[in-house]
mmCIF file of N, CA and C in Angstrom:
data_model
loop_
_atom_site.group_PDB
_atom_site.id
_atom_site.type_symbol
_atom_site.label_atom_id
_atom_site.label_comp_id
_atom_site.label_asym_id
_atom_site.label_seq_id
_atom_site.Cartn_x
_atom_site.Cartn_y
_atom_site.Cartn_z
ATOM 1 N N MET A 1 -101.799 -92.217 -82.323
ATOM 2 C CA MET A 1 -102.394 -92.019 -83.634
ATOM 3 C C MET A 1 -102.594 -90.532 -83.880
ATOM 4 N N ASN A 2 -102.298 -90.082 -85.079
ATOM 5 C CA ASN A 2 -102.455 -88.681 -85.447
ATOM 6 C C ASN A 2 -103.903 -88.374 -85.791
ATOM 7 N N SER A 3 -104.306 -87.165 -85.445
ATOM 8 C CA SER A 3 -105.637 -86.727 -85.864
ATOM 9 C C SER A 3 -105.564 -86.329 -87.330
ATOM 10 N N GLY A 4 -106.703 -86.126 -87.928
ATOM 11 C CA GLY A 4 -106.747 -85.717 -89.327
ATOM 12 C C GLY A 4 -105.998 -84.425 -89.573
ATOM 13 N N SER A 5 -106.125 -83.457 -88.644
ATOM 14 C CA SER A 5 -105.442 -82.178 -88.838
ATOM 15 C C SER A 5 -103.932 -82.332 -88.693
ATOM 16 N N GLU A 6 -103.483 -83.208 -87.792
ATOM 17 C CA GLU A 6 -102.044 -83.462 -87.661
ATOM 18 C C GLU A 6 -101.503 -84.117 -88.922
ATOM 19 N N ASP A 7 -102.262 -85.073 -89.461
ATOM 20 C CA ASP A 7 -101.860 -85.718 -90.711
ATOM 21 C C ASP A 7 -101.766 -84.693 -91.843
ATOM 22 N N MET A 8 -102.697 -83.768 -91.885
ATOM 23 C CA MET A 8 -102.698 -82.744 -92.927
ATOM 24 C C MET A 8 -101.475 -81.836 -92.785
ATOM 25 N N GLU A 9 -101.114 -81.484 -91.570
ATOM 26 C CA GLU A 9 -99.935 -80.648 -91.344
ATOM 27 C C GLU A 9 -98.666 -81.375 -91.790
ATOM 28 N N ILE A 10 -98.569 -82.656 -91.499
ATOM 29 C CA ILE A 10 -97.420 -83.461 -91.927
ATOM 30 C C ILE A 10 -97.352 -83.503 -93.446
ATOM 31 N N LEU A 11 -98.488 -83.694 -94.094
ATOM 32 C CA LEU A 11 -98.548 -83.727 -95.553
ATOM 33 C C LEU A 11 -98.134 -82.381 -96.147
ATOM 34 N N LYS A 12 -98.648 -81.291 -95.606
ATOM 35 C CA LYS A 12 -98.295 -79.959 -96.100
ATOM 36 C C LYS A 12 -96.793 -79.724 -95.983
ATOM 37 N N GLU A 13 -96.231 -80.081 -94.834
ATOM 38 C CA GLU A 13 -94.795 -79.898 -94.615
ATOM 39 C C GLU A 13 -93.993 -80.714 -95.624
ATOM 40 N N HIS A 14 -94.394 -81.954 -95.835
ATOM 41 C CA HIS A 14 -93.706 -82.832 -96.783
ATOM 42 C C HIS A 14 -93.773 -82.261 -98.202
ATOM 43 N N LEU A 15 -94.950 -81.840 -98.632
ATOM 44 C CA LEU A 15 -95.114 -81.302 -99.983
ATOM 45 C C LEU A 15 -94.293 -80.026 -100.185
ATOM 46 N N CYS A 16 -94.261 -79.179 -99.180
ATOM 47 C CA CYS A 16 -93.469 -77.956 -99.292
ATOM 48 C C CYS A 16 -91.982 -78.287 -99.397
ATOM 49 N N GLN A 17 -91.520 -79.218 -98.574
ATOM 50 C CA GLN A 17 -90.114 -79.609 -98.640
ATOM 51 C C GLN A 17 -89.774 -80.190 -100.004
ATOM 52 N N GLN A 18 -90.643 -81.026 -100.533
ATOM 53 C CA GLN A 18 -90.402 -81.642 -101.833
ATOM 54 C C GLN A 18 -90.310 -80.613 -102.950
ATOM 55 N N ARG A 19 -91.027 -79.508 -102.810
ATOM 56 C CA ARG A 19 -91.076 -78.491 -103.860
ATOM 57 C C ARG A 19 -90.173 -77.293 -103.577
ATOM 58 N N GLY A 20 -89.428 -77.353 -102.470
ATOM 59 C CA GLY A 20 -88.527 -76.258 -102.127
ATOM 60 C C GLY A 20 -89.241 -74.985 -101.721
ATOM 61 N N ILE A 21 -90.409 -75.140 -101.120
ATOM 62 C CA ILE A 21 -91.214 -73.992 -100.693
ATOM 63 C C ILE A 21 -90.979 -73.751 -99.212
ATOM 64 N N LYS A 22 -90.689 -72.495 -98.855
ATOM 65 C CA LYS A 22 -90.533 -72.137 -97.446
ATOM 66 C C LYS A 22 -91.932 -71.973 -96.853
ATOM 67 N N ARG A 23 -92.259 -72.816 -95.896
ATOM 68 C CA ARG A 23 -93.584 -72.785 -95.276
ATOM 69 C C ARG A 23 -93.493 -72.061 -93.942
ATOM 70 N N ILE A 24 -94.300 -71.031 -93.792
ATOM 71 C CA ILE A 24 -94.312 -70.241 -92.567
ATOM 72 C C ILE A 24 -95.714 -70.279 -91.982
ATOM 73 N N LYS A 25 -95.815 -70.660 -90.718
ATOM 74 C CA LYS A 25 -97.112 -70.654 -90.038
ATOM 75 C C LYS A 25 -97.151 -69.445 -89.115
ATOM 76 N N LEU A 26 -98.199 -68.640 -89.253
ATOM 77 C CA LEU A 26 -98.332 -67.423 -88.462
ATOM 78 C C LEU A 26 -99.697 -67.364 -87.785
ATOM 79 N N PRO A 27 -99.899 -68.153 -86.750
ATOM 80 C CA PRO A 27 -101.186 -68.047 -86.056
ATOM 81 C C PRO A 27 -101.305 -66.690 -85.359
ATOM 82 N N MET A 28 -102.511 -66.204 -85.285
ATOM 83 C CA MET A 28 -102.746 -64.925 -84.609
ATOM 84 C C MET A 28 -102.535 -65.121 -83.113
ATOM 85 N N LYS A 29 -101.789 -64.197 -82.501
ATOM 86 C CA LYS A 29 -101.482 -64.282 -81.073
ATOM 87 C C LYS A 29 -102.674 -63.795 -80.251
ATOM 88 N N THR A 30 -102.781 -64.315 -79.044
ATOM 89 C CA THR A 30 -103.823 -63.870 -78.120
ATOM 90 C C THR A 30 -103.650 -62.369 -77.881
ATOM 91 N N ASN A 31 -104.725 -61.642 -77.942
ATOM 92 C CA ASN A 31 -104.749 -60.192 -77.715
ATOM 93 C C ASN A 31 -104.011 -59.396 -78.793
ATOM 94 N N GLU A 32 -103.660 -60.025 -79.913
ATOM 95 C CA GLU A 32 -103.004 -59.303 -81.006
ATOM 96 C C GLU A 32 -104.075 -58.608 -81.848
ATOM 97 N N THR A 33 -103.840 -57.377 -82.193
ATOM 98 C CA THR A 33 -104.801 -56.664 -83.034
ATOM 99 C C THR A 33 -104.670 -57.153 -84.476
ATOM 100 N N GLU A 34 -105.707 -56.924 -85.246
ATOM 101 C CA GLU A 34 -105.664 -57.312 -86.649
ATOM 102 C C GLU A 34 -104.588 -56.535 -87.399
ATOM 103 N N ILE A 35 -104.390 -55.272 -87.019
ATOM 104 C CA ILE A 35 -103.363 -54.447 -87.655
ATOM 105 C C ILE A 35 -101.981 -55.046 -87.384
ATOM 106 N N ALA A 36 -101.716 -55.401 -86.133
ATOM 107 C CA ALA A 36 -100.420 -55.983 -85.771
ATOM 108 C C ALA A 36 -100.213 -57.312 -86.480
ATOM 109 N N TYR A 37 -101.270 -58.097 -86.580
ATOM 110 C CA TYR A 37 -101.180 -59.383 -87.272
ATOM 111 C C TYR A 37 -100.868 -59.184 -88.756
ATOM 112 N N ALA A 38 -101.542 -58.237 -89.382
ATOM 113 C CA ALA A 38 -101.292 -57.950 -90.796
ATOM 114 C C ALA A 38 -99.855 -57.477 -90.996
ATOM 115 N N GLN A 39 -99.338 -56.704 -90.059
ATOM 116 C CA GLN A 39 -97.951 -56.242 -90.160
ATOM 117 C C GLN A 39 -96.969 -57.409 -90.021
ATOM 118 N N ARG A 40 -97.284 -58.377 -89.158
ATOM 119 C CA ARG A 40 -96.433 -59.572 -89.039
ATOM 120 C C ARG A 40 -96.461 -60.390 -90.322
ATOM 121 N N ILE A 41 -97.616 -60.464 -90.957
ATOM 122 C CA ILE A 41 -97.722 -61.187 -92.232
ATOM 123 C C ILE A 41 -96.847 -60.505 -93.283
ATOM 124 N N LYS A 42 -96.913 -59.184 -93.355
ATOM 125 C CA LYS A 42 -96.084 -58.450 -94.309
ATOM 126 C C LYS A 42 -94.598 -58.670 -94.014
ATOM 127 N N ALA A 43 -94.221 -58.693 -92.748
ATOM 128 C CA ALA A 43 -92.823 -58.926 -92.368
ATOM 129 C C ALA A 43 -92.378 -60.324 -92.786
ATOM 130 N N ALA A 44 -93.273 -61.310 -92.675
ATOM 131 C CA ALA A 44 -92.933 -62.671 -93.098
ATOM 132 C C ALA A 44 -92.672 -62.708 -94.602
ATOM 133 N N PHE A 45 -93.486 -62.012 -95.377
ATOM 134 C CA PHE A 45 -93.250 -61.939 -96.814
ATOM 135 C C PHE A 45 -91.920 -61.244 -97.109
ATOM 136 N N GLN A 46 -91.620 -60.188 -96.348
ATOM 137 C CA GLN A 46 -90.347 -59.483 -96.553
ATOM 138 C C GLN A 46 -89.162 -60.404 -96.312
ATOM 139 N N SER A 47 -89.313 -61.367 -95.400
ATOM 140 C CA SER A 47 -88.209 -62.289 -95.103
ATOM 141 C C SER A 47 -87.839 -63.144 -96.304
ATOM 142 N N VAL A 48 -88.746 -63.246 -97.279
ATOM 143 C CA VAL A 48 -88.453 -63.982 -98.519
ATOM 144 C C VAL A 48 -88.449 -63.019 -99.716
ATOM 145 N N HIS A 49 -88.162 -61.748 -99.420
ATOM 146 C CA HIS A 49 -87.957 -60.717 -100.437
ATOM 147 C C HIS A 49 -89.205 -60.400 -101.266
ATOM 148 N N ILE A 50 -90.359 -60.445 -100.605
ATOM 149 C CA ILE A 50 -91.614 -60.005 -101.223
ATOM 150 C C ILE A 50 -92.106 -58.830 -100.392
ATOM 151 N N PHE A 51 -92.167 -57.670 -101.002
ATOM 152 C CA PHE A 51 -92.500 -56.459 -100.265
ATOM 153 C C PHE A 51 -93.899 -55.982 -100.631
ATOM 154 N N ILE A 52 -94.724 -55.815 -99.608
ATOM 155 C CA ILE A 52 -96.101 -55.370 -99.777
ATOM 156 C C ILE A 52 -96.172 -53.949 -99.233
ATOM 157 N N THR A 53 -96.503 -53.005 -100.088
ATOM 158 C CA THR A 53 -96.455 -51.600 -99.685
ATOM 159 C C THR A 53 -97.835 -50.976 -99.501
ATOM 160 N N SER A 54 -98.852 -51.804 -99.429
ATOM 161 C CA SER A 54 -100.212 -51.276 -99.266
ATOM 162 C C SER A 54 -100.411 -50.748 -97.850
ATOM 163 N N ASP A 55 -101.476 -49.984 -97.677
ATOM 164 C CA ASP A 55 -101.840 -49.433 -96.373
ATOM 165 C C ASP A 55 -102.454 -50.540 -95.521
ATOM 166 N N THR A 56 -101.818 -50.869 -94.416
ATOM 167 C CA THR A 56 -102.240 -51.998 -93.591
ATOM 168 C C THR A 56 -103.641 -51.803 -93.028
ATOM 169 N N GLU A 57 -103.943 -50.609 -92.545
ATOM 170 C CA GLU A 57 -105.279 -50.368 -91.985
ATOM 171 C C GLU A 57 -106.356 -50.516 -93.055
ATOM 172 N N GLU A 58 -106.071 -50.035 -94.238
ATOM 173 C CA GLU A 58 -107.025 -50.171 -95.348
ATOM 174 C C GLU A 58 -107.195 -51.653 -95.716
ATOM 175 N N ASP A 59 -106.090 -52.399 -95.720
ATOM 176 C CA ASP A 59 -106.153 -53.835 -96.012
ATOM 177 C C ASP A 59 -107.062 -54.550 -95.023
ATOM 178 N N VAL A 60 -106.894 -54.257 -93.741
ATOM 179 C CA VAL A 60 -107.707 -54.902 -92.705
ATOM 180 C C VAL A 60 -109.175 -54.530 -92.887
ATOM 181 N N GLY A 61 -109.455 -53.281 -93.201
ATOM 182 C CA GLY A 61 -110.838 -52.856 -93.450
ATOM 183 C C GLY A 61 -111.454 -53.596 -94.619
ATOM 184 N N THR A 62 -110.688 -53.758 -95.685
ATOM 185 C CA THR A 62 -111.179 -54.491 -96.859
ATOM 186 C C THR A 62 -111.477 -55.942 -96.505
ATOM 187 N N ILE A 63 -110.569 -56.565 -95.774
ATOM 188 C CA ILE A 63 -110.774 -57.963 -95.375
ATOM 189 C C ILE A 63 -112.017 -58.094 -94.503
ATOM 190 N N ARG A 64 -112.198 -57.171 -93.574
ATOM 191 C CA ARG A 64 -113.407 -57.196 -92.724
ATOM 192 C C ARG A 64 -114.666 -57.107 -93.577
ATOM 193 N N ASN A 65 -114.678 -56.181 -94.542
ATOM 194 C CA ASN A 65 -115.858 -55.997 -95.397
ATOM 195 C C ASN A 65 -116.148 -57.236 -96.225
ATOM 196 N N VAL A 66 -115.119 -57.812 -96.803
ATOM 197 C CA VAL A 66 -115.313 -59.015 -97.616
ATOM 198 C C VAL A 66 -115.846 -60.149 -96.749
ATOM 199 N N PHE A 67 -115.294 -60.294 -95.549
ATOM 200 C CA PHE A 67 -115.757 -61.347 -94.646
ATOM 201 C C PHE A 67 -117.213 -61.122 -94.249
ATOM 202 N N GLU A 68 -117.550 -59.900 -93.894
ATOM 203 C CA GLU A 68 -118.929 -59.591 -93.503
ATOM 204 C C GLU A 68 -119.903 -59.888 -94.642
ATOM 205 N N ASN A 69 -119.534 -59.503 -95.857
ATOM 206 C CA ASN A 69 -120.389 -59.790 -97.006
ATOM 207 C C ASN A 69 -120.548 -61.288 -97.215
ATOM 208 N N TRP A 70 -119.451 -62.019 -97.080
ATOM 209 C CA TRP A 70 -119.516 -63.484 -97.221
ATOM 210 C C TRP A 70 -120.413 -64.089 -96.137
ATOM 211 N N ARG A 71 -120.198 -63.653 -94.883
ATOM 212 C CA ARG A 71 -120.978 -64.204 -93.778
ATOM 213 C C ARG A 71 -122.462 -63.897 -93.944
ATOM 214 N N ASN A 72 -122.783 -62.709 -94.399
ATOM 215 C CA ASN A 72 -124.190 -62.343 -94.586
ATOM 216 C C ASN A 72 -124.843 -63.107 -95.740
ATOM 217 N N SER A 73 -124.032 -63.592 -96.658
ATOM 218 C CA SER A 73 -124.589 -64.334 -97.790
ATOM 219 C C SER A 73 -124.808 -65.822 -97.480
ATOM 220 N N GLN A 74 -124.342 -66.275 -96.352
ATOM 221 C CA GLN A 74 -124.460 -67.692 -95.984
ATOM 222 C C GLN A 74 -125.836 -68.015 -95.417
#
């Protein structure tokens, strides 16, 4: 029997296939820095011809700040 999360993954895959959407899963690797992870995300977008030219370190800093603000508001 599938768990709820496995069922959700199957559903997501099915919906993407039905709509012609390329689904890419990019879990963060063990010991991977946030900068390296953000660069892998940008590379994945480039693989489908979407180019992100923002400063990666600045992006990571912004994400950290937004997360911290959200966490402090909980």
